PDB file of C-alpha atoms in Angstrom:
ATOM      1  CA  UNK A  60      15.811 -14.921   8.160  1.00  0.00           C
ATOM      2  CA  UNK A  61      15.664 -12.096  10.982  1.00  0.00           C
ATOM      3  CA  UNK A  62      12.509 -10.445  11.472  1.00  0.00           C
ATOM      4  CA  UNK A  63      12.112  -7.195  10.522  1.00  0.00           C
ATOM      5  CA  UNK A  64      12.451  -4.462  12.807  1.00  0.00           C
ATOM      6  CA  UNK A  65       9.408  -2.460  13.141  1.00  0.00           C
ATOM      7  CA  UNK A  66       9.447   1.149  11.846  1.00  0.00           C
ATOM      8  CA  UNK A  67       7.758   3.266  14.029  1.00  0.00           C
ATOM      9  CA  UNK A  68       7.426   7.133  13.865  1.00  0.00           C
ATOM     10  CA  UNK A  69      10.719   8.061  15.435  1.00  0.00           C
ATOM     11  CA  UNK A  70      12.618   5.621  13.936  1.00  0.00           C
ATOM     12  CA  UNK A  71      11.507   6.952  10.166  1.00  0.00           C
ATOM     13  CA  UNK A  72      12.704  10.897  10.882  1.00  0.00           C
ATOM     14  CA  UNK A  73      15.828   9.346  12.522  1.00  0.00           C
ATOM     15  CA  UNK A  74      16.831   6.734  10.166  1.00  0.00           C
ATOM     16  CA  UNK A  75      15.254   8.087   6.596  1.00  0.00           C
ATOM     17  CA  UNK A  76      18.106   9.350   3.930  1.00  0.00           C
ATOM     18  CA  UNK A  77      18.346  13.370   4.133  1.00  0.00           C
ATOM     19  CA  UNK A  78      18.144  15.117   0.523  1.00  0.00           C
ATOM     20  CA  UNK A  79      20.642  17.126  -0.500  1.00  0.00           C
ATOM     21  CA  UNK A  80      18.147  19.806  -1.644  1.00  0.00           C
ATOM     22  CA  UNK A  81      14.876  21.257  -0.733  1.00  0.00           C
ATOM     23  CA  UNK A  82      11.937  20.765  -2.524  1.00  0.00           C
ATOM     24  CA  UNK A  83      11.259  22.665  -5.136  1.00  0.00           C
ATOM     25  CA  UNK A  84       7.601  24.726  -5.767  1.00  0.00           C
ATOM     26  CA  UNK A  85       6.661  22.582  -8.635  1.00  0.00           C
ATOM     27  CA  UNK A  86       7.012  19.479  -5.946  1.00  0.00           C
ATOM     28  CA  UNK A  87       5.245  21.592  -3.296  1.00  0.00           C
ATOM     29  CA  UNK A  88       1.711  22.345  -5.306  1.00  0.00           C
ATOM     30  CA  UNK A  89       2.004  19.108  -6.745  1.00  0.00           C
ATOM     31  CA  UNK A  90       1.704  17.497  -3.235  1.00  0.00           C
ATOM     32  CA  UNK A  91      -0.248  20.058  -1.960  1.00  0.00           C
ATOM     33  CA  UNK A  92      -2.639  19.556  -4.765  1.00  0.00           C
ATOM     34  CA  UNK A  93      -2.917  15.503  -4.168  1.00  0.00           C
ATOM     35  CA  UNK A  94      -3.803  16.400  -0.456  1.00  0.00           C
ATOM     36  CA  UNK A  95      -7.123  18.751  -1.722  1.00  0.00           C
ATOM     37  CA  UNK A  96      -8.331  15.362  -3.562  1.00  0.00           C
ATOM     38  CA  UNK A  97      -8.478  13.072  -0.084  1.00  0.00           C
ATOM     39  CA  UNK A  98     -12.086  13.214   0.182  1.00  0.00           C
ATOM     40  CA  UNK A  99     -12.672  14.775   3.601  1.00  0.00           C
ATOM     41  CA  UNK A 100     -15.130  12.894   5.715  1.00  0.00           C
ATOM     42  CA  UNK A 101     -14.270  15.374   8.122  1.00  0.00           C
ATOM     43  CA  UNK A 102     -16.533  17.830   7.866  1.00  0.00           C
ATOM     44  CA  UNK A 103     -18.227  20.175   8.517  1.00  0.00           C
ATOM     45  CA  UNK A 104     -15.030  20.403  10.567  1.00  0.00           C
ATOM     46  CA  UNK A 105     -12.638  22.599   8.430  1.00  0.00           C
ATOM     47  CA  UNK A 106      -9.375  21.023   8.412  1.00  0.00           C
ATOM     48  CA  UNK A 107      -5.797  22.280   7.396  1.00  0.00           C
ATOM     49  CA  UNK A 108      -3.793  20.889   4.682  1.00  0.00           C
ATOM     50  CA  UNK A 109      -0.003  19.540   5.480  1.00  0.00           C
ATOM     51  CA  UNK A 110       3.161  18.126   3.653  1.00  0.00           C
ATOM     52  CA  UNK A 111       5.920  16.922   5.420  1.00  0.00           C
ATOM     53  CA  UNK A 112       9.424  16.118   4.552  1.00  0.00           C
ATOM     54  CA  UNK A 113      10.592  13.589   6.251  1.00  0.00           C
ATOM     55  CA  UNK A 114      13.941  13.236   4.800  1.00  0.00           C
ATOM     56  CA  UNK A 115      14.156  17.169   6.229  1.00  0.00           C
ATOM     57  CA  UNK A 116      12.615  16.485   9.288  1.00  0.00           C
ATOM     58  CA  UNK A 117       9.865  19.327   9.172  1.00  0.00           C
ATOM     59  CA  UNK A 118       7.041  20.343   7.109  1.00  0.00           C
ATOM     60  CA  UNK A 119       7.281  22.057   4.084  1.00  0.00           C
ATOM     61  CA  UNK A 120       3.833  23.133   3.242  1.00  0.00           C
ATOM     62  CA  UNK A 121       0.886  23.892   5.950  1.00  0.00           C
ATOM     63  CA  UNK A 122      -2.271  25.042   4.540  1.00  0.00           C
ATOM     64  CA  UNK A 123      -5.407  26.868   6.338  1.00  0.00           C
ATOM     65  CA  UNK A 124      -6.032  28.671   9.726  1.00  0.00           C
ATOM     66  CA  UNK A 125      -3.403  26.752  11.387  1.00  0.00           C
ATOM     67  CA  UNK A 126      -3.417  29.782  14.107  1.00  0.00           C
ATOM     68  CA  UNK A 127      -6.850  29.218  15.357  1.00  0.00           C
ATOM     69  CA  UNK A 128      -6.499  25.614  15.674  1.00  0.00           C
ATOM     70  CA  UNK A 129      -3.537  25.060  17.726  1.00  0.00           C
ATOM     71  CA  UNK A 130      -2.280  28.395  18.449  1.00  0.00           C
ATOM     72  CA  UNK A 131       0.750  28.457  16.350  1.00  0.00           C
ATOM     73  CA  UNK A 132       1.758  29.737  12.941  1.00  0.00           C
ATOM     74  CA  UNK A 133       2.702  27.961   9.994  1.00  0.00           C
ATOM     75  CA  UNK A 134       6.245  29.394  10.227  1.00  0.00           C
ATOM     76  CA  UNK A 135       6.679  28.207  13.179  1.00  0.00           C
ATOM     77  CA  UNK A 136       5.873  24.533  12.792  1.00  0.00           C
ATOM     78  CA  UNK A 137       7.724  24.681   9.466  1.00  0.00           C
ATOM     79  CA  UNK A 138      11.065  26.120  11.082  1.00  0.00           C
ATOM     80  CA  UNK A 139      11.195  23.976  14.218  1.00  0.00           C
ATOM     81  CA  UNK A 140      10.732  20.841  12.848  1.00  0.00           C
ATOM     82  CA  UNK A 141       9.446  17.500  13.594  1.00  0.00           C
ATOM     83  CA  UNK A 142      10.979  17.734  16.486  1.00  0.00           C
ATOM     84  CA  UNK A 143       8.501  20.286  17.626  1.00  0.00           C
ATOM     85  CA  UNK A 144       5.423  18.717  16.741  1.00  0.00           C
ATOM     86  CA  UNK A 145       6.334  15.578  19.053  1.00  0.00           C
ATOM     87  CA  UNK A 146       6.890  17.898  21.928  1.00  0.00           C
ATOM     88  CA  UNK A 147       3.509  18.918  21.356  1.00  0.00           C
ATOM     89  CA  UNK A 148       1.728  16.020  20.895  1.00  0.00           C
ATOM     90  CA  UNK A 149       0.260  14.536  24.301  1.00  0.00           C
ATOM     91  CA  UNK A 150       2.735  12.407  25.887  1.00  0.00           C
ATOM     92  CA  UNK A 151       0.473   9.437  26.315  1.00  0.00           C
ATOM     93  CA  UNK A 152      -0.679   9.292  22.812  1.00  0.00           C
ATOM     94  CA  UNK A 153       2.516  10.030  20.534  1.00  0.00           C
ATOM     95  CA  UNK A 154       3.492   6.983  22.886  1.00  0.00           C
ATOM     96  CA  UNK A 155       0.584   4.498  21.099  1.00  0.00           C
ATOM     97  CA  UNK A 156       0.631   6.472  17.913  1.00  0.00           C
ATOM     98  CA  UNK A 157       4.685   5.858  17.630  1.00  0.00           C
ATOM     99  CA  UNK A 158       4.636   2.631  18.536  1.00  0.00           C
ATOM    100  CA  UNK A 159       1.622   1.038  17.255  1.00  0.00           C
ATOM    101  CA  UNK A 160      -0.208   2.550  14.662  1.00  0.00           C
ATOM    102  CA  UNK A 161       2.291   3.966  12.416  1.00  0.00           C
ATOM    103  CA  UNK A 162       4.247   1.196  12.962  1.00  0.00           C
ATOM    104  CA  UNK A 163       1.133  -0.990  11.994  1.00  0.00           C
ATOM    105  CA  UNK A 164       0.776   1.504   9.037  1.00  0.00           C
ATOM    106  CA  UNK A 165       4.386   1.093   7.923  1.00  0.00           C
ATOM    107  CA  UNK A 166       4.206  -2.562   7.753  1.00  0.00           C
ATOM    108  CA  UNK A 167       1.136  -2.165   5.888  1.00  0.00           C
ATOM    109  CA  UNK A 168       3.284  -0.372   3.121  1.00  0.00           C
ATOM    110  CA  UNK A 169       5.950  -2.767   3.311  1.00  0.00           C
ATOM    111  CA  UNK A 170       3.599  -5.604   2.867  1.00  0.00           C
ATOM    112  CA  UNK A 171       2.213  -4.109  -0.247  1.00  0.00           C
ATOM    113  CA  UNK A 172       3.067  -3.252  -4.218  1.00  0.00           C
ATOM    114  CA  UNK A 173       4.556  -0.113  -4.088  1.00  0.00           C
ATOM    115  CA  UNK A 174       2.767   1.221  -7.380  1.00  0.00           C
ATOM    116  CA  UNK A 175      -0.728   0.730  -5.079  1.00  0.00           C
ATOM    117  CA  UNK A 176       0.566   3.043  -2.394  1.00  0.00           C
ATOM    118  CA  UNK A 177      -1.304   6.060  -3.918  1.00  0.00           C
ATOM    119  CA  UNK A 178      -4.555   3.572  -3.244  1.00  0.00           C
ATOM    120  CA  UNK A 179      -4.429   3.551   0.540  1.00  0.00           C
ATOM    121  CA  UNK A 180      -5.688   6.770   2.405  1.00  0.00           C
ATOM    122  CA  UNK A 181      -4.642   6.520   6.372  1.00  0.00           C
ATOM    123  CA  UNK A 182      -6.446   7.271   9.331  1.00  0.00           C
ATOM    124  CA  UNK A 183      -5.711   8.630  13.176  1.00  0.00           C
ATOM    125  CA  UNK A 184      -7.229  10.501  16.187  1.00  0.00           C
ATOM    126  CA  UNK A 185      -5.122  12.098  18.689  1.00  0.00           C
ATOM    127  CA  UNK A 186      -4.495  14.625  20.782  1.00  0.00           C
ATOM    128  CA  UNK A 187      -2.404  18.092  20.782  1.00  0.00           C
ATOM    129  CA  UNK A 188      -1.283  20.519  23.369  1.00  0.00           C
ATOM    130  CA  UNK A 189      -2.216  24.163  22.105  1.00  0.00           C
ATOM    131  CA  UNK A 190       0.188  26.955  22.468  1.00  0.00           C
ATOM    132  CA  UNK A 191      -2.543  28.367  25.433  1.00  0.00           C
ATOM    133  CA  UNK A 192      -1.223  24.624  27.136  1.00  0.00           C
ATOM    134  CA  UNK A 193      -4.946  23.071  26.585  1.00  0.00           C
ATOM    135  CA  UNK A 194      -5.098  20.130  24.193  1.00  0.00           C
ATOM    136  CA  UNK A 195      -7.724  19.427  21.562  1.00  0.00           C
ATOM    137  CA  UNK A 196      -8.521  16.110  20.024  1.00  0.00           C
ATOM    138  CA  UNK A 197      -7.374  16.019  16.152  1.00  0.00           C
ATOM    139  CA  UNK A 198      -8.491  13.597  13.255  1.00  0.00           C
ATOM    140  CA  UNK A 199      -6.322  13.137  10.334  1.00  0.00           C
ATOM    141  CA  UNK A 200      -6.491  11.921   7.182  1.00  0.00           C
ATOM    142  CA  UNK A 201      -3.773  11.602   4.848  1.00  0.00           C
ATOM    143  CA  UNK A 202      -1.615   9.404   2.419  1.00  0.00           C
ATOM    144  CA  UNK A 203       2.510   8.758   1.919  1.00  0.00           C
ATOM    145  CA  UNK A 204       4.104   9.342  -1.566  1.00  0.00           C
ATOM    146  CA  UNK A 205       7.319   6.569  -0.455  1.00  0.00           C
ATOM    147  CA  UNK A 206      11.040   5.386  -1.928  1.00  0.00           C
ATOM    148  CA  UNK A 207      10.139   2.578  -4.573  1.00  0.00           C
ATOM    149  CA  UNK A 208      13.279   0.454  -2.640  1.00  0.00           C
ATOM    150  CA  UNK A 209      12.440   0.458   1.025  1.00  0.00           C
ATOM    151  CA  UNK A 210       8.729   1.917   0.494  1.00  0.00           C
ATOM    152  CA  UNK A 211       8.937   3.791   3.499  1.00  0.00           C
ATOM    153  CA  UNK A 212       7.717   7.422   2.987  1.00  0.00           C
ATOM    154  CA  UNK A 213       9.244  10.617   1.806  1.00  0.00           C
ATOM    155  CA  UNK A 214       6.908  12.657   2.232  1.00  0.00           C
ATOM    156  CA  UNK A 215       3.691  12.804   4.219  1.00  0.00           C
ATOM    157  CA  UNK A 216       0.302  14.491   2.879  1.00  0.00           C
ATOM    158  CA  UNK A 217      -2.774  14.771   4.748  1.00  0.00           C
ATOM    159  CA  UNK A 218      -5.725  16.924   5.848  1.00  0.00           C
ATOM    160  CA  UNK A 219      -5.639  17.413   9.999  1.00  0.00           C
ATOM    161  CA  UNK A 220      -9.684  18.918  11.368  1.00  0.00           C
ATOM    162  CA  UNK A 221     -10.039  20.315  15.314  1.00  0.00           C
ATOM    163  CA  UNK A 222     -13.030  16.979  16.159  1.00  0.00           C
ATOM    164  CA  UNK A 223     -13.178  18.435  19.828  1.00  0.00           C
ATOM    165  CA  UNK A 224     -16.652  19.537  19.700  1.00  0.00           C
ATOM    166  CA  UNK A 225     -17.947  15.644  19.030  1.00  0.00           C
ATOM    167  CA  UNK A 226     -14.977  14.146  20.950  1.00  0.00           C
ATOM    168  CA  UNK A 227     -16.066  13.173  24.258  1.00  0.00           C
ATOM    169  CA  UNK A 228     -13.415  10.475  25.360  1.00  0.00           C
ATOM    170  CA  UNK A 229      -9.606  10.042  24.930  1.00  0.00           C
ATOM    171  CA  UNK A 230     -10.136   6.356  22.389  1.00  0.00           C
ATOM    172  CA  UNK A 231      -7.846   6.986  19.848  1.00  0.00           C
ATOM    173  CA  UNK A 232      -8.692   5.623  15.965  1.00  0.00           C
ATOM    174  CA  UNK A 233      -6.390   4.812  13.345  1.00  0.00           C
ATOM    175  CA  UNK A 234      -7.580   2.922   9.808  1.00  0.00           C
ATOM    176  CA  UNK A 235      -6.668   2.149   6.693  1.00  0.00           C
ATOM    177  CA  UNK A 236      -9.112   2.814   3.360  1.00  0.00           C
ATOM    178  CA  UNK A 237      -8.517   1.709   0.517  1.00  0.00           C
ATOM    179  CA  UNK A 238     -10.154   3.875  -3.184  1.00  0.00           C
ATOM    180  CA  UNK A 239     -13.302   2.341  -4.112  1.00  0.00           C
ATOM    181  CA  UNK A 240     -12.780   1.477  -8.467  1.00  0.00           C
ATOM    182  CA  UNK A 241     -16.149   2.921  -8.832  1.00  0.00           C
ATOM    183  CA  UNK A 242     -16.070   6.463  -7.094  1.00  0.00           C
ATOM    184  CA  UNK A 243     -13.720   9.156  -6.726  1.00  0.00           C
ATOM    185  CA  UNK A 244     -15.250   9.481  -3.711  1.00  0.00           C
ATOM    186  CA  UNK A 245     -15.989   6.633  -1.634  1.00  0.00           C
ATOM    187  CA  UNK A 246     -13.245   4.158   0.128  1.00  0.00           C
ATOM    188  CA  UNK A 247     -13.119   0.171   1.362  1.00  0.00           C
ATOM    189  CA  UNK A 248     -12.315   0.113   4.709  1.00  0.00           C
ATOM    190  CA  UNK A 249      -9.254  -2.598   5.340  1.00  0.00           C
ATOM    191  CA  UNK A 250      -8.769  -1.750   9.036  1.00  0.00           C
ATOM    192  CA  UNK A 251     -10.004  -0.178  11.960  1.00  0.00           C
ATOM    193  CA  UNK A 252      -8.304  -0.115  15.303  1.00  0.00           C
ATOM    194  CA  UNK A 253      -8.775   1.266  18.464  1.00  0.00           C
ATOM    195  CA  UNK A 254      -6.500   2.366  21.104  1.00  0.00           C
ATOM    196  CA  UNK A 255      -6.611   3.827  24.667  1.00  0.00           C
ATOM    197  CA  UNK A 256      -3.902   5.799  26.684  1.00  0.00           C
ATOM    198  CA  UNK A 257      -5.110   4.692  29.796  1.00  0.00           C
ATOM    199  CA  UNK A 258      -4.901   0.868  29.917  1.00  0.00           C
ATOM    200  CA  UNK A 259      -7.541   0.729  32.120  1.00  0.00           C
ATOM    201  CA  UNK A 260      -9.983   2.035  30.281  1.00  0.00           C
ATOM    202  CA  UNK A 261      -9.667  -0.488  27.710  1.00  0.00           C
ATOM    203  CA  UNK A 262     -10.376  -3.372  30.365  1.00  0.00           C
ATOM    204  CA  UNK A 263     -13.880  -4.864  30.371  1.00  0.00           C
ATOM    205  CA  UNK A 264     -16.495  -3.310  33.404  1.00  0.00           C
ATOM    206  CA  UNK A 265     -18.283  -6.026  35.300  1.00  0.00           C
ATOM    207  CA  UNK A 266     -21.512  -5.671  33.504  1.00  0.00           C
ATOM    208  CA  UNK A 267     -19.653  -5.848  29.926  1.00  0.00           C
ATOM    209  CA  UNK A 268     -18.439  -9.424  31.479  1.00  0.00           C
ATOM    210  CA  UNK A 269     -21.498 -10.587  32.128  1.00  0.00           C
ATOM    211  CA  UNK A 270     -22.734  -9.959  29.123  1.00  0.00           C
ATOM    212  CA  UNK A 271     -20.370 -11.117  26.993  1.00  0.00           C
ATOM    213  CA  UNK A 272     -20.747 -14.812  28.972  1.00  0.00           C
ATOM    214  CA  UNK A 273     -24.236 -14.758  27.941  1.00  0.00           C
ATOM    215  CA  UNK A 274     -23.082 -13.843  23.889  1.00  0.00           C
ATOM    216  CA  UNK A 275     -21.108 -16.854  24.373  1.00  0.00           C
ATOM    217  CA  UNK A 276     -24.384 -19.016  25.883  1.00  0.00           C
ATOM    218  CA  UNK A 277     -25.939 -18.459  22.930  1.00  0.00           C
ATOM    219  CA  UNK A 278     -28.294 -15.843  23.773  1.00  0.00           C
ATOM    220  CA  UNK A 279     -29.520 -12.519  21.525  1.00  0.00           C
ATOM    221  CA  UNK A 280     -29.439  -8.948  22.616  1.00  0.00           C
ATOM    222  CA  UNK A 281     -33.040  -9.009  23.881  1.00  0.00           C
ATOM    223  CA  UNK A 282     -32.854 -12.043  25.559  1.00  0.00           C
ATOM    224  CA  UNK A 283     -29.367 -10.840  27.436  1.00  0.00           C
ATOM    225  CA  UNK A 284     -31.865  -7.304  28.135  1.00  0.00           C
ATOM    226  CA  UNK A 285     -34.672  -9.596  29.345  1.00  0.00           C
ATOM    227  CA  UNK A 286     -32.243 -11.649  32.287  1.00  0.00           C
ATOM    228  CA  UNK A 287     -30.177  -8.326  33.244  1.00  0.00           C
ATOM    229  CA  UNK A 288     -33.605  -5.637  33.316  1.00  0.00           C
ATOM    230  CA  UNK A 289     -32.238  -3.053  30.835  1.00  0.00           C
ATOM    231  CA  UNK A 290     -33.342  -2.218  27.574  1.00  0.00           C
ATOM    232  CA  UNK A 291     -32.005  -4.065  24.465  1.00  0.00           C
ATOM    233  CA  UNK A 292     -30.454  -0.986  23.496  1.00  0.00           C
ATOM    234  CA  UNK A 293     -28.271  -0.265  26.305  1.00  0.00           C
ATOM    235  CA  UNK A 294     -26.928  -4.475  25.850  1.00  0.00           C
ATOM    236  CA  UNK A 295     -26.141  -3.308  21.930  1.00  0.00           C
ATOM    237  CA  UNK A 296     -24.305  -0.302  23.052  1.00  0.00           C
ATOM    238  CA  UNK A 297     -21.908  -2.466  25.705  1.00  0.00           C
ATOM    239  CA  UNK A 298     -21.841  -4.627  22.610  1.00  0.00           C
ATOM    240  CA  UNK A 299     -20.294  -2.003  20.710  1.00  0.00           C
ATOM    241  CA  UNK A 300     -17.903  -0.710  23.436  1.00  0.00           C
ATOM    242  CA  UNK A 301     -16.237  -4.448  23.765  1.00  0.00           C
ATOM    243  CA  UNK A 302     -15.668  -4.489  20.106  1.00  0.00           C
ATOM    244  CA  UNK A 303     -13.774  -1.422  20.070  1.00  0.00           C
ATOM    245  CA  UNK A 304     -12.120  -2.280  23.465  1.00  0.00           C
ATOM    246  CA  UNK A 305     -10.582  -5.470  22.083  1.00  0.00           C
ATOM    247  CA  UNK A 306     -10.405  -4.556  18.507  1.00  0.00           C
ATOM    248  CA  UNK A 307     -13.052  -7.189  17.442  1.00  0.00           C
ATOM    249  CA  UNK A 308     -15.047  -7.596  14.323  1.00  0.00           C
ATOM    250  CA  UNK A 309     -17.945  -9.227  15.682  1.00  0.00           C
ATOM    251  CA  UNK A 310     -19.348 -10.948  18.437  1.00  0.00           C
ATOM    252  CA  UNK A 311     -17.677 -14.543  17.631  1.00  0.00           C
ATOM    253  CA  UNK A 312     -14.212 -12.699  17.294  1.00  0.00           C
ATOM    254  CA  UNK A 313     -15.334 -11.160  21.103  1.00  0.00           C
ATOM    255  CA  UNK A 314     -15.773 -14.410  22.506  1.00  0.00           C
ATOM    256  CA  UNK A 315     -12.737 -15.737  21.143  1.00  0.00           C
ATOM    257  CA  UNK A 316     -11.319 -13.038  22.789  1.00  0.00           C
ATOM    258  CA  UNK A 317     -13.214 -13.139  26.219  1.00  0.00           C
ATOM    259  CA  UNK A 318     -12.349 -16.930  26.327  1.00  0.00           C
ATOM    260  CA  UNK A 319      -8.419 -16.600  25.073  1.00  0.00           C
ATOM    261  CA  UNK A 320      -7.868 -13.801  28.124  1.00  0.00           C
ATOM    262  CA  UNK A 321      -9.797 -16.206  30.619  1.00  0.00           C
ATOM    263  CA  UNK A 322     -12.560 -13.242  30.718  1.00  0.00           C
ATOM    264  CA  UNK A 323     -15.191 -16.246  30.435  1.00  0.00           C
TER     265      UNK A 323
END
């Protein structure tokens, strides 16, 4: 059997089944409504509220002070499309985000019951050019309500928040959460991934090296901080980085890692 081929972002608004009618306002609060319920860990960042068509190609509900976010109004994202919203999206990013993590989020779906879609809240961090030409980093959060036959979405719900005042670097995030049986409130993380425009930044500095050959010797954080003369603190925090720079769970899953790319 042929492998699938993946479905990435433009391949969805290109190749999805157009509806013969728009949706109606019923549809519209209804959707809008299940987007006010994804618990927003996003604050005390305000976010906007968004539902997208995609078997229209554009959005067909935007909710909140879209204008003071990016710059543009709500009829204007609405009437130009999807279309628009890629051009606006920085180059580099929509490039990963296309390619890899809504892929990796579509094969999720695939891969799953479609009656537990309504389960799984999605996560992703990226950047957007504002209609002054300056781009901000954005965080959304949001869920798919998808055809039962090729569970691929229809439509596309979600709460987007301006994270520029904490975002310092261009690492984008993308997860998948999964509603905690318990609590209205809390999720089960599945997945977390991180990504980086700039290839180079997700390579390993010299120092990182070095310390992850002495993870693999055997040796604790302290110990590592004793040989190099820093503090045990700064060895976590390199720690940290290389897990997010390889997309590692934990420090054996690094040195698999280190020792698979010949880094050690």
């Amino acid at each position: 059997m042929p492998a699938r081929k993946p479905v990435s972002y433009t391949s969805l608004i290109s190749d999805v089944f157009y509806r013969s009618r728009d949706i109606d306002t019923k549809e519209l609060h209804q959707l809008l409504n299940q987007a006010e319920a994804i618990p927003q860990s996003l604050l005390p960042f305000k976010g906007i509220i968004h539902v997208i068509d995609y078997t229209q190609r554009r959005h067909v509900g935007i909710s909140g002070d879209i204008v003071n976010m990016i710059g543009y109004k709500p009829e204007q994202v609405i009437e130009n499309g999807l279309d628009f919203v890629v051009d606006i999206f920085q180059k580099d990013d929509f490039k990963l985000y296309n390619e890899k993590m809504f892929t990796k989020a579509m094969d999720f779906l695939i891969n799953i019951p479609h009656e537990e879609h309504d389960q799984y809240i999605f996560s992703y961090g990226y950047r957007m050019r504002k209609s002054d030409g300056n781009y901000i980093h954005l965080f959304q959060q949001g869920t798919y309500v998808t055809d039962i036959k090729t569970k691929l979405p229809l439509y596309g719900i979600g709460v987007v928040a301006d994270i520029s005042p904490v975002k310092k670097d261009v690492c984008m995030i993308f997860s998948i959460d999964k509603k905690n049986k318990g609590s209205l409130l809390r999720y089960n993380n599945i997945t977390t991934e991180y990504y980086y425009p700039d290839p180079d930044e997700a390579k390993l500095s010299k120092r990182e090296k070095e310390i992850v050959g002495r993870l693999a010797d055997g040796l604790s954080s302290k110990a590592i901080a004793d040989r190099l003369y820093v503090s045990e603190s700064t060895v976590v925090n390199h720690r940290k980085n290389m897990l997010k720079k390889t997309n590692t769970k934990n420090v054996a899953e690094l040195i698999q890692y280190a020792i698979k790319k010949g880094i050690i």
